[in-house]
Short mmCIF file of C-alpha atoms and ligand atoms in Angstrom, two decimals:
data_model
loop_
_atom_site.label_atom_id
_atom_site.label_comp_id
_atom_site.label_asym_id
_atom_site.label_seq_id
_atom_site.Cartn_x
_atom_site.Cartn_y
_atom_site.Cartn_z
CA MET G 1 -4.18 13.72 8.55
CA LYS G 2 -3.54 16.94 6.63
CA LYS G 3 -6.27 17.76 4.08
CA ASN G 4 -5.29 18.77 0.55
CA SER G 5 -7.38 21.40 -1.17
CA LEU G 6 -5.31 22.74 -4.03
CA ASP G 7 -6.83 23.70 -7.35
CA ILE G 8 -5.46 21.81 -10.29
CA SER G 9 -4.10 24.18 -12.91
CA LYS G 10 -4.54 23.84 -16.67
CA LYS G 11 -0.81 23.09 -16.88
CA ASN G 12 -1.20 20.23 -14.39
CA ILE G 13 -4.06 18.80 -16.43
CA ASP G 14 -2.11 19.10 -19.70
CA ASP G 15 0.93 17.44 -18.12
CA LEU G 16 -1.20 14.57 -16.81
CA LYS G 17 -2.80 14.10 -20.23
CA SER G 18 0.57 13.80 -21.86
CA ILE G 19 1.83 11.35 -19.19
CA CYS G 20 -1.28 9.21 -19.75
CA GLY G 21 -1.16 9.34 -23.53
CA LYS G 22 -3.74 9.86 -26.26
CA GLY G 23 -7.18 8.34 -25.66
CA LEU G 24 -6.34 7.38 -22.09
CA TRP G 25 -8.18 10.12 -20.25
CA VAL G 26 -11.74 11.46 -20.17
CA GLU G 27 -12.77 15.10 -19.78
CA ASP G 28 -16.16 15.19 -21.48
CA ILE G 29 -18.96 15.70 -18.92
CA ASP G 30 -21.21 12.98 -20.35
CA LEU G 31 -18.42 10.44 -20.71
CA LYS G 32 -17.28 11.15 -17.16
CA LYS G 33 -20.70 10.26 -15.68
CA GLN G 34 -20.05 6.53 -15.24
CA TYR G 35 -16.94 7.28 -13.19
CA LEU G 36 -18.69 9.88 -11.06
CA THR G 37 -21.90 8.00 -10.26
CA GLU G 38 -21.78 6.41 -6.86
CA GLN G 39 -23.61 3.07 -6.36
CA ARG G 40 -25.94 4.08 -3.57
CA GLY G 41 -26.47 7.69 -4.59
CA TYR G 42 -25.16 8.94 -1.24
CA TYR G 43 -22.33 11.05 -2.71
CA LYS G 44 -21.86 13.38 -5.65
CA SER G 45 -18.42 12.88 -7.13
CA SER G 46 -16.38 15.36 -9.14
CA SER G 47 -13.05 15.12 -10.93
CA GLN G 48 -11.74 17.53 -13.55
CA ILE G 49 -10.35 14.64 -15.54
CA ILE G 50 -10.46 10.85 -15.34
CA LEU G 51 -7.05 9.31 -15.99
CA LYS G 52 -7.05 5.79 -17.43
CA PRO G 53 -3.41 4.69 -17.81
CA ASN G 54 -2.66 1.37 -19.48
CA SER G 55 0.64 0.42 -17.86
CA THR G 56 2.29 0.24 -14.46
CA LYS G 57 4.96 2.65 -15.70
CA LYS G 58 2.29 5.25 -16.49
CA VAL G 59 0.61 4.80 -13.10
CA SER G 60 4.03 5.34 -11.56
CA ASN G 61 4.70 8.49 -13.62
CA ILE G 62 1.28 9.90 -12.73
CA LEU G 63 1.78 9.35 -9.00
CA ARG G 64 5.29 10.79 -9.09
CA TYR G 65 3.89 13.90 -10.80
CA CYS G 66 0.88 14.18 -8.46
CA ASN G 67 3.03 13.69 -5.38
CA GLY G 68 5.41 16.40 -6.56
CA ASN G 69 2.53 18.78 -7.29
CA ASN G 70 0.30 17.95 -4.30
CA ILE G 71 -2.52 16.63 -6.46
CA PRO G 72 -4.64 14.09 -4.60
CA VAL G 73 -5.60 10.93 -6.49
CA VAL G 74 -8.57 8.61 -6.04
CA PRO G 75 -7.83 5.11 -7.34
CA GLN G 76 -10.91 3.62 -8.96
CA GLY G 77 -11.78 0.14 -10.17
CA GLY G 78 -15.25 -0.88 -11.32
CA ASN G 79 -16.83 1.78 -9.08
CA THR G 80 -19.15 -0.78 -7.46
CA GLY G 81 -18.02 -0.02 -3.90
CA LEU G 82 -20.77 0.66 -1.37
CA VAL G 83 -19.05 3.09 1.01
CA GLY G 84 -18.06 6.01 -1.23
CA GLY G 85 -14.41 4.92 -1.41
CA ALA G 86 -13.98 5.72 -5.11
CA VAL G 87 -15.76 9.08 -4.93
CA ALA G 88 -13.72 12.23 -5.65
CA GLY G 89 -13.99 15.88 -4.71
CA TYR G 90 -15.35 15.47 -1.20
CA VAL G 91 -12.42 16.50 0.93
CA SER G 92 -10.25 18.11 -1.73
CA ASN G 93 -9.89 18.75 -5.43
CA GLU G 94 -8.98 15.21 -6.38
CA ILE G 95 -8.66 13.44 -9.68
CA ILE G 96 -9.78 9.90 -10.37
CA LEU G 97 -7.31 7.35 -11.69
CA ASN G 98 -9.32 4.47 -13.12
CA LEU G 99 -7.57 1.15 -13.73
CA GLU G 100 -9.86 -0.24 -16.47
CA ASN G 101 -7.16 -0.08 -19.15
CA MET G 102 -4.83 -2.23 -17.08
CA ASN G 103 -6.77 -5.26 -18.22
CA LYS G 104 -4.32 -7.97 -19.26
CA ILE G 105 -3.93 -11.47 -17.92
CA ARG G 106 -0.15 -11.68 -17.60
CA GLU G 107 0.10 -15.36 -16.76
CA ILE G 108 -2.07 -18.37 -16.02
CA SER G 109 -0.64 -21.67 -14.83
CA HIS G 110 -2.40 -24.97 -14.31
CA SER G 111 0.56 -26.61 -12.59
CA ASP G 112 1.11 -23.74 -10.14
CA SER G 113 -2.66 -23.13 -9.83
CA LEU G 114 -2.32 -19.39 -10.21
CA ILE G 115 -3.21 -16.47 -12.39
CA THR G 116 -1.49 -13.08 -12.63
CA ALA G 117 -3.96 -10.39 -13.63
CA GLU G 118 -3.63 -6.65 -13.98
CA ALA G 119 -5.70 -4.63 -11.54
CA GLY G 120 -8.33 -3.54 -14.06
CA VAL G 121 -9.33 -7.07 -15.08
CA THR G 122 -12.91 -7.66 -14.00
CA LEU G 123 -13.56 -10.34 -11.42
CA HIS G 124 -15.70 -12.16 -13.97
CA LYS G 125 -12.82 -12.25 -16.47
CA VAL G 126 -10.50 -13.76 -13.83
CA GLN G 127 -13.16 -16.37 -13.05
CA SER G 128 -13.67 -17.29 -16.71
CA ASN G 129 -9.93 -17.50 -17.39
CA ALA G 130 -9.64 -19.87 -14.45
CA GLU G 131 -12.52 -21.97 -15.84
CA SER G 132 -10.72 -22.18 -19.19
CA ILE G 133 -8.02 -24.31 -17.51
CA ASN G 134 -10.58 -26.28 -15.47
CA LYS G 135 -9.93 -24.35 -12.25
CA ILE G 136 -11.90 -21.79 -10.29
CA PHE G 137 -11.14 -18.43 -8.75
CA PRO G 138 -13.61 -18.61 -5.87
CA LEU G 139 -14.22 -14.95 -5.07
CA SER G 140 -17.83 -14.37 -6.04
CA LEU G 141 -19.90 -11.18 -5.67
CA ALA G 142 -23.13 -10.04 -7.30
CA SER G 143 -21.08 -7.17 -8.81
CA GLU G 144 -18.53 -9.51 -10.42
CA GLY G 145 -19.27 -8.43 -14.01
CA THR G 146 -18.11 -4.89 -13.24
CA CYS G 147 -15.86 -4.86 -10.18
CA GLN G 148 -12.14 -5.22 -10.83
CA ILE G 149 -9.55 -7.37 -9.18
CA GLY G 150 -7.67 -4.27 -7.93
CA GLY G 151 -10.87 -2.99 -6.30
CA ASN G 152 -11.57 -6.43 -4.82
CA LEU G 153 -8.15 -6.49 -3.19
CA ALA G 154 -8.26 -2.84 -2.12
CA THR G 155 -11.53 -3.60 -0.29
CA ASN G 156 -10.58 -7.14 0.78
CA ALA G 157 -13.88 -8.26 -0.74
CA GLY G 158 -15.82 -11.12 0.81
CA GLY G 159 -18.82 -12.65 -0.90
CA VAL G 160 -20.53 -16.00 -0.65
CA HIS G 161 -17.57 -18.41 -0.60
CA VAL G 162 -15.58 -16.96 2.30
CA ILE G 163 -16.63 -19.86 4.51
CA LYS G 164 -14.52 -22.22 2.38
CA TYR G 165 -11.94 -20.10 0.55
CA GLY G 166 -11.56 -17.01 2.74
CA ASN G 167 -11.65 -13.29 1.85
CA ALA G 168 -9.75 -11.69 -1.03
CA LYS G 169 -6.68 -11.45 1.21
CA ASP G 170 -6.56 -15.24 1.49
CA LEU G 171 -6.50 -15.64 -2.29
CA VAL G 172 -3.39 -13.58 -3.00
CA LEU G 173 0.16 -14.83 -3.54
CA GLY G 174 1.78 -11.64 -4.77
CA LEU G 175 1.11 -8.00 -5.62
CA GLU G 176 2.49 -5.19 -7.74
CA VAL G 177 1.75 -1.80 -6.22
CA VAL G 178 2.67 1.77 -7.10
CA LEU G 179 3.42 3.85 -4.02
CA ALA G 180 2.48 7.51 -3.53
CA ASP G 181 5.88 8.78 -4.72
CA GLY G 182 5.75 6.64 -7.87
CA THR G 183 7.96 3.81 -6.61
CA ILE G 184 6.94 0.47 -8.11
CA PHE G 185 6.79 -2.21 -5.42
CA ASN G 186 7.01 -5.52 -7.27
CA ASP G 187 6.22 -8.53 -5.16
CA LEU G 188 4.42 -10.70 -7.69
CA LYS G 189 5.72 -13.87 -6.11
CA LYS G 190 4.19 -17.29 -6.63
CA LEU G 191 5.10 -18.84 -3.30
CA ARG G 192 2.67 -20.50 -0.95
CA LYS G 193 5.18 -20.33 1.86
CA ASP G 194 7.61 -17.48 2.49
CA ASN G 195 8.74 -16.57 5.97
CA SER G 196 11.53 -14.24 4.95
CA GLY G 197 10.24 -10.99 6.40
CA TYR G 198 7.19 -8.77 6.89
CA ASN G 199 4.22 -9.63 4.72
CA ILE G 200 4.06 -6.23 3.06
CA ASN G 201 1.57 -7.34 0.40
CA GLN G 202 -1.12 -7.84 2.99
CA LEU G 203 -0.88 -4.21 4.12
CA PHE G 204 -2.31 -3.06 0.80
CA ILE G 205 -5.21 -5.48 0.90
CA GLY G 206 -8.21 -3.72 2.41
CA SER G 207 -6.35 -0.38 2.44
CA GLU G 208 -8.96 1.17 0.10
CA GLY G 209 -6.45 2.96 -2.09
CA THR G 210 -4.94 4.93 0.79
CA LEU G 211 -1.48 3.30 0.84
CA GLY G 212 -0.75 2.55 -2.82
CA ILE G 213 -2.32 1.72 -6.16
CA ILE G 214 -2.48 -2.00 -6.88
CA THR G 215 -1.55 -2.58 -10.53
CA ALA G 216 -1.38 -6.40 -10.69
CA ALA G 217 -1.88 -9.46 -8.52
CA THR G 218 -0.96 -13.13 -8.54
CA LEU G 219 -3.96 -15.07 -7.32
CA LYS G 220 -4.58 -18.64 -6.18
CA LEU G 221 -6.74 -20.95 -8.28
CA PHE G 222 -8.54 -24.04 -6.99
CA PRO G 223 -9.84 -27.34 -8.42
CA LYS G 224 -13.15 -26.95 -10.20
CA PRO G 225 -15.99 -28.74 -8.41
CA VAL G 226 -17.71 -31.37 -10.55
CA GLU G 227 -20.95 -30.99 -8.65
CA ARG G 228 -22.67 -28.50 -6.36
CA HIS G 229 -25.63 -29.41 -4.19
CA THR G 230 -27.75 -26.42 -3.25
CA ILE G 231 -30.11 -26.73 -0.31
CA LEU G 232 -32.63 -24.32 1.16
CA VAL G 233 -33.92 -24.87 4.68
CA ALA G 234 -36.58 -23.02 6.68
CA LEU G 235 -36.13 -22.40 10.40
CA ASP G 236 -38.04 -20.74 13.18
CA SER G 237 -35.16 -19.18 15.07
CA ILE G 238 -31.66 -17.88 14.58
CA ASP G 239 -30.51 -20.33 17.27
CA SER G 240 -31.65 -23.18 15.01
CA ALA G 241 -29.70 -21.56 12.17
CA ILE G 242 -26.53 -21.58 14.28
CA ASP G 243 -27.18 -25.19 15.27
CA ILE G 244 -27.59 -26.19 11.60
CA MET G 245 -24.46 -24.26 10.66
CA ASN G 246 -22.40 -26.09 13.29
CA GLN G 247 -23.75 -29.47 12.20
CA LEU G 248 -22.98 -28.71 8.55
CA LYS G 249 -19.44 -27.57 9.31
CA LYS G 250 -18.78 -30.79 11.20
CA LEU G 251 -20.40 -33.07 8.64
CA PHE G 252 -19.12 -31.51 5.42
CA PHE G 253 -16.07 -29.48 6.53
CA ASP G 254 -14.34 -28.15 3.39
CA LYS G 255 -17.11 -29.29 1.05
CA LEU G 256 -19.31 -26.59 2.56
CA SER G 257 -18.75 -23.65 0.21
CA ALA G 258 -21.63 -21.27 1.00
CA LEU G 259 -23.88 -20.72 3.99
CA GLU G 260 -26.12 -17.73 3.46
CA PHE G 261 -29.07 -16.70 5.58
CA PHE G 262 -32.02 -14.39 5.11
CA SER G 263 -35.12 -13.33 6.99
CA ASP G 264 -38.77 -13.83 6.14
CA PHE G 265 -39.12 -10.24 4.88
CA SER G 266 -36.04 -10.68 2.65
CA LEU G 267 -37.65 -13.71 0.99
CA GLU G 268 -40.99 -11.92 0.66
CA ILE G 269 -39.53 -8.94 -1.22
CA ALA G 270 -37.23 -11.12 -3.33
CA MET G 271 -40.23 -13.17 -4.50
CA LYS G 272 -42.13 -9.99 -5.36
CA PHE G 273 -39.09 -8.68 -7.23
CA ILE G 274 -38.46 -11.84 -9.27
CA SER G 275 -42.23 -12.40 -9.79
CA LYS G 276 -41.83 -15.34 -12.22
CA LEU G 277 -40.66 -17.73 -9.47
CA THR G 278 -43.01 -19.58 -7.14
CA PRO G 279 -42.21 -19.40 -3.41
CA PRO G 280 -39.96 -22.28 -2.35
CA PHE G 281 -42.20 -23.38 0.54
CA ASN G 282 -45.97 -23.43 1.17
CA GLU G 283 -45.63 -21.66 4.50
CA ASN G 284 -43.56 -18.71 5.66
CA TYR G 285 -40.88 -19.10 8.33
CA PRO G 286 -38.80 -16.50 10.20
CA TRP G 287 -35.41 -17.57 8.78
CA TYR G 288 -33.93 -19.43 5.83
CA ILE G 289 -30.45 -20.76 5.09
CA LEU G 290 -29.10 -21.36 1.61
CA ILE G 291 -26.33 -23.93 1.53
CA ASP G 292 -23.86 -25.03 -1.15
CA ILE G 293 -21.94 -28.27 -0.81
CA GLU G 294 -19.39 -28.97 -3.52
CA GLU G 295 -17.66 -32.07 -4.83
CA THR G 296 -14.43 -32.28 -6.77
CA ILE G 297 -14.95 -35.99 -7.53
CA GLU G 298 -18.02 -37.91 -8.73
CA THR G 299 -19.77 -39.57 -5.78
CA THR G 300 -23.29 -40.37 -4.61
CA GLU G 301 -22.31 -40.44 -0.95
CA THR G 302 -22.65 -36.71 -0.39
CA LEU G 303 -26.24 -36.57 -1.59
CA GLU G 304 -27.12 -39.42 0.75
CA LEU G 305 -25.45 -37.60 3.63
CA ILE G 306 -27.40 -34.43 2.82
CA GLU G 307 -30.70 -36.31 2.67
CA ASN G 308 -30.02 -38.01 6.01
CA PHE G 309 -29.01 -34.69 7.52
CA LEU G 310 -32.27 -33.06 6.40
CA TYR G 311 -34.38 -36.02 7.50
CA LYS G 312 -32.80 -36.13 10.96
CA ASN G 313 -33.26 -32.39 11.55
CA LEU G 314 -36.83 -32.40 10.24
CA GLN G 315 -37.59 -35.23 12.65
CA LYS G 316 -36.12 -33.22 15.51
CA ASP G 317 -38.15 -30.20 14.38
CA ILE G 318 -34.98 -28.08 14.08
CA ILE G 319 -35.55 -27.71 10.34
CA LYS G 320 -39.16 -26.79 9.54
CA ASP G 321 -38.95 -27.46 5.82
CA GLY G 322 -36.19 -28.06 3.30
CA LEU G 323 -35.41 -28.78 -0.32
CA ILE G 324 -32.43 -29.86 -2.42
CA SER G 325 -32.04 -28.53 -5.95
CA LYS G 326 -32.34 -31.32 -8.51
CA ASN G 327 -30.71 -29.58 -11.45
CA LEU G 328 -28.86 -26.44 -12.51
CA LYS G 329 -32.10 -24.56 -13.19
CA GLU G 330 -33.37 -25.16 -9.66
CA ARG G 331 -29.99 -24.32 -8.22
CA ASN G 332 -29.88 -21.03 -10.12
CA GLU G 333 -33.40 -20.18 -8.99
CA LEU G 334 -32.49 -20.66 -5.34
CA TRP G 335 -29.44 -18.46 -5.74
CA GLN G 336 -31.50 -15.91 -7.64
CA ILE G 337 -33.61 -15.46 -4.51
CA ARG G 338 -30.56 -14.69 -2.40
CA GLU G 339 -28.93 -12.43 -4.98
CA SER G 340 -32.12 -10.45 -5.63
CA ILE G 341 -32.52 -9.29 -2.05
CA PRO G 342 -30.37 -6.10 -2.30
CA TYR G 343 -32.15 -5.09 -5.52
CA ALA G 344 -35.61 -5.99 -4.18
CA GLN G 345 -35.02 -3.75 -1.20
CA LYS G 346 -34.80 -0.70 -3.43
CA SER G 347 -38.44 -1.20 -4.50
CA GLU G 348 -39.60 -1.07 -0.88
CA GLY G 349 -38.55 2.53 -0.28
CA ALA G 350 -35.79 3.91 1.92
CA SER G 351 -33.55 1.57 3.89
CA ILE G 352 -30.86 2.15 6.47
CA LYS G 353 -28.14 -0.38 5.75
CA HIS G 354 -25.33 -1.87 7.77
CA ASP G 355 -22.68 -4.41 6.88
CA VAL G 356 -21.49 -5.74 10.23
CA SER G 357 -19.95 -8.82 11.78
CA VAL G 358 -19.97 -10.43 15.21
CA PRO G 359 -18.38 -13.61 16.56
CA LEU G 360 -20.54 -16.59 15.58
CA SER G 361 -21.42 -17.28 19.20
CA ASN G 362 -22.90 -13.77 19.55
CA ILE G 363 -25.03 -13.65 16.38
CA SER G 364 -28.25 -14.76 18.01
CA ASP G 365 -28.08 -12.37 20.98
CA PHE G 366 -26.93 -9.52 18.78
CA LEU G 367 -29.83 -9.95 16.36
CA VAL G 368 -32.54 -10.43 18.96
CA LYS G 369 -31.48 -7.54 21.22
CA THR G 370 -30.66 -5.09 18.44
CA LEU G 371 -33.88 -5.75 16.53
CA GLN G 372 -35.81 -5.23 19.74
CA LYS G 373 -34.16 -1.82 20.26
CA VAL G 374 -34.77 -0.56 16.73
CA SER G 375 -38.39 -1.74 16.85
CA GLU G 376 -38.89 0.22 20.06
CA LEU G 377 -37.63 3.32 18.24
CA ILE G 378 -39.66 2.74 15.06
CA PRO G 379 -42.55 0.30 15.44
CA ASN G 380 -43.33 -1.61 12.21
CA ILE G 381 -39.80 -1.14 10.89
CA ARG G 382 -39.10 -3.96 8.42
CA PRO G 383 -35.80 -5.76 9.08
CA CYS G 384 -34.31 -7.01 5.82
CA ILE G 385 -31.64 -9.15 7.41
CA PHE G 386 -29.46 -11.35 5.23
CA GLY G 387 -25.82 -12.22 4.79
CA HIS G 388 -23.02 -14.67 5.13
CA LEU G 389 -23.96 -16.61 8.25
CA GLY G 390 -20.89 -18.84 8.09
CA ASP G 391 -18.64 -15.79 8.54
CA GLY G 392 -20.79 -13.98 11.11
CA ASN G 393 -21.33 -11.27 8.45
CA ILE G 394 -24.77 -9.72 8.68
CA HIS G 395 -26.28 -7.22 6.26
CA PHE G 396 -28.36 -5.58 8.96
CA ASN G 397 -30.66 -3.58 6.72
CA LEU G 398 -33.77 -1.85 7.96
CA THR G 399 -36.51 -0.87 5.54
CA LYS G 400 -38.99 1.86 6.37
CA PRO G 401 -42.49 0.99 7.58
CA PRO G 402 -44.95 1.27 4.64
CA ASP G 403 -46.79 4.23 6.20
CA ILE G 404 -43.73 6.50 6.66
CA GLU G 405 -42.24 8.70 3.93
CA ASP G 406 -38.62 8.02 2.91
CA ASP G 407 -37.30 11.34 4.21
CA ASP G 408 -39.07 11.01 7.56
CA PHE G 409 -37.58 7.55 7.99
CA LEU G 410 -34.06 8.63 7.03
CA LYS G 411 -34.15 11.26 9.80
CA PHE G 412 -33.63 8.32 12.18
CA GLN G 413 -30.37 7.29 10.49
CA LYS G 414 -28.07 8.68 13.19
CA GLU G 415 -30.10 7.23 16.05
CA ILE G 416 -30.31 3.84 14.36
CA ASN G 417 -26.60 3.84 13.55
CA LYS G 418 -25.83 4.50 17.20
CA ILE G 419 -28.07 1.66 18.40
CA ILE G 420 -26.46 -0.76 15.96
CA TYR G 421 -22.85 0.33 16.44
CA ASP G 422 -23.15 0.35 20.23
CA SER G 423 -24.60 -3.13 20.04
CA ILE G 424 -21.82 -4.26 17.69
CA PHE G 425 -19.28 -2.90 20.14
CA GLN G 426 -20.96 -4.71 23.02
CA TYR G 427 -20.92 -8.00 21.10
CA GLU G 428 -17.26 -7.58 20.05
CA GLY G 429 -18.03 -7.15 16.37
CA SER G 430 -16.97 -4.88 13.52
CA ILE G 431 -19.01 -2.02 12.05
CA SER G 432 -17.64 -2.89 8.62
CA ALA G 433 -17.47 -6.58 7.76
CA GLU G 434 -16.79 -6.55 4.03
CA HIS G 435 -17.71 -3.33 2.24
CA GLY G 436 -15.02 -1.24 3.91
CA VAL G 437 -15.01 2.21 5.45
CA GLY G 438 -14.61 4.76 2.63
CA LEU G 439 -16.33 8.05 3.34
CA LEU G 440 -19.37 6.37 4.84
CA LYS G 441 -17.84 5.16 8.09
CA ASN G 442 -14.58 7.08 8.37
CA GLU G 443 -15.87 9.10 11.32
CA ASP G 444 -17.58 6.14 12.99
CA ILE G 445 -14.51 3.92 13.08
CA LYS G 446 -12.83 6.52 15.26
CA ASN G 447 -15.38 5.69 17.96
CA TYR G 448 -15.64 1.97 17.41
CA LYS G 449 -12.10 0.83 16.68
CA ARG G 450 -9.39 0.34 19.27
CA LYS G 451 -7.30 3.47 19.82
CA SER G 452 -4.09 1.44 19.55
CA GLU G 453 -5.11 0.14 16.10
CA LEU G 454 -6.08 3.61 14.89
CA LYS G 455 -2.79 5.06 16.09
CA LEU G 456 -0.81 2.49 14.13
CA MET G 457 -3.00 3.00 11.06
CA PHE G 458 -2.26 6.75 11.12
CA LYS G 459 1.45 6.04 11.45
CA MET G 460 1.35 3.65 8.51
CA LYS G 461 -0.57 6.11 6.37
CA ASN G 462 1.96 8.78 7.20
CA PHE G 463 4.84 6.47 6.31
CA PHE G 464 3.45 5.34 2.94
CA ASP G 465 1.85 8.62 1.93
CA PRO G 466 3.32 11.55 3.92
CA LYS G 467 1.72 14.15 1.63
CA ASN G 468 -1.70 12.49 1.90
CA ILE G 469 -2.27 12.39 -1.85
CA LEU G 470 -3.77 8.88 -1.97
CA ASN G 471 -7.53 8.86 -1.48
CA PRO G 472 -7.49 11.49 1.30
CA GLY G 473 -10.40 11.44 3.73
CA LYS G 474 -11.21 7.78 3.05
CA LEU G 475 -10.79 5.04 5.61
CA ILE G 476 -8.80 7.13 8.11
C1 LIG B 501 -24.77 -5.62 -6.25
C2 LIG B 501 -23.52 -5.54 -5.42
C3 LIG B 501 -23.16 -6.63 -4.64
C4 LIG B 501 -22.00 -6.58 -3.86
N1 LIG B 501 -21.67 -7.67 -3.11
C5 LIG B 501 -20.55 -7.65 -2.37
C6 LIG B 501 -20.18 -8.78 -1.59
O1 LIG B 501 -20.86 -9.80 -1.54
N2 LIG B 501 -19.03 -8.70 -0.88
C7 LIG B 501 -18.24 -7.59 -0.91
O2 LIG B 501 -17.19 -7.59 -0.26
N3 LIG B 501 -18.58 -6.50 -1.62
C8 LIG B 501 -19.71 -6.50 -2.35
N4 LIG B 501 -20.05 -5.40 -3.08
C9 LIG B 501 -19.22 -4.18 -3.02
C10 LIG B 501 -18.17 -4.04 -4.15
O3 LIG B 501 -18.56 -4.73 -5.32
C11 LIG B 501 -16.81 -4.53 -3.66
O4 LIG B 501 -16.37 -3.70 -2.61
C12 LIG B 501 -15.73 -4.58 -4.75
O5 LIG B 501 -14.61 -5.28 -4.25
C13 LIG B 501 -15.29 -3.20 -5.24
O6 LIG B 501 -14.52 -3.36 -6.42
P1 LIG B 501 -14.46 -2.19 -7.51
O7 LIG B 501 -13.48 -2.60 -8.56
O8 LIG B 501 -15.79 -1.83 -7.99
O9 LIG B 501 -13.82 -1.02 -6.64
P2 LIG B 501 -14.23 0.52 -6.56
O10 LIG B 501 -15.64 0.66 -6.12
O11 LIG B 501 -13.86 1.22 -7.80
O12 LIG B 501 -13.26 1.00 -5.39
C14 LIG B 501 -13.42 0.53 -4.09
C15 LIG B 501 -12.25 1.02 -3.22
O13 LIG B 501 -11.03 0.44 -3.66
C16 LIG B 501 -10.10 1.44 -4.10
N5 LIG B 501 -9.46 0.90 -5.31
C17 LIG B 501 -10.07 0.46 -6.43
N6 LIG B 501 -9.15 -0.05 -7.27
C18 LIG B 501 -7.94 0.09 -6.68
C19 LIG B 501 -6.60 -0.25 -7.04
N7 LIG B 501 -6.32 -0.84 -8.20
N8 LIG B 501 -5.61 0.03 -6.16
C20 LIG B 501 -5.87 0.62 -4.97
N9 LIG B 501 -7.11 0.97 -4.58
C21 LIG B 501 -8.13 0.69 -5.42
C22 LIG B 501 -10.94 2.68 -4.33
O14 LIG B 501 -10.18 3.86 -4.13
C23 LIG B 501 -12.03 2.52 -3.29
O15 LIG B 501 -11.58 2.97 -2.04
C24 LIG B 501 -21.21 -5.41 -3.86
C25 LIG B 501 -21.58 -4.31 -4.65
C26 LIG B 501 -22.72 -4.37 -5.42
C27 LIG B 501 -23.06 -3.19 -6.27
#
């Protein structure tokens, strides 16, 4: 793909300001900081101006102007992405177009179970609007207070409820997107079935701002559960975790709404980080699974089933220990453990992080063999493994041994990446399960994605954005 590297003239900047309108752009260095700070601190971002249009028409006018003047544009949502996708200035002199002022709920319908939100609405606002009509929008991420629905769709976000409700792509009925040349593609349909042609909407989901700028979406809502049972179980092997997962899927089917797992070290650092909580069990075990089972009607049957399930597996020694939350406070505390892990990791020094997936049947082999290889390279490395077991999505994070300096550990990044990616390839997985590709993995996917897929991706990019003005250098 051709790289853009043009300077943006003062005239261009003045024109863009007037297209955006008064108060809808930021030039001040201090005010720009929040848009230029990247979550993981891997990349330094720069953009002469941050454009913050408040209507689809303005987004369209900006793109038409930028396309005509070869000015590359980085679409940006809540800037919570973890792969440098919303960073500007890396491959060319880009400007950031942030969607935060496109923040209206256009429609919400109880009878159609849907909500139409503009791209800059935060995920949390979509969730609370759904709750206001006694429904839920089930996408749930630890970043939900800040990330935006446009960013969620552009990254095809996952999160903890994928096992029941699917990824972001499964939650969309229709989209409104502005294409590189300014054309407004309006497909905000409300249909649950429509076999009248290509599903163009889905092309934009997960495209990381490289094919178009999402300006609004019609999303599916679901019945609000009346009860959630949260269970934590301790296990001594990942094989037992897979066994438990399969039993739960069979027993509870669509009531099973979360199935998260984490390693001993993950629990240890989370407990240190939260400090005010007492450890859930008296002993330590190699693996834990956190389970949510939800009810949309009042019943006592499910709790009995859960208790029997735990009892049976404790008897068989598959589950080593287990507990069921008795109230909302206990439930929140269990989830706090899981959600604290990424933050707790920061206090332990440098980590090398991977967000990968493998078929469920390969998880055990992948983990055992890959951990063995990285431990041979760096003895005492601390695997902080956690993730969405039900989807085969593993946050394969490796924290430095306590006696090695951060910089010395990070020198192994390339070698470790190769071990993990080669292993992922061998076990038929993906090197990016839910965070996307961005700048972080755009070179790696060339080695670990099928050539035929890459070829078609390049053709699509060229078709939608022949001048390569949309988020150049990201994803492909
Ligand atoms: C604490 C924490 C926990 C997280 N947990 C999860 C998790 O469980 N699952 C998960 O999937 N992710 C997770 N993430 C990553 C991140 O929150 C998601 O990728 C999220 O969907 C990004 O949304 P955003 O609005 O912040 O997008 P940004 O970071 O602003 O942008 C992300 C990408 O989308 C593009 N983009 C943004 N808005 C648009 C738009 N309107 N149109 C076109 N392109 C656009 C950008 O160009 C960029 O390539 C987590 C992040 C943090 C910090």
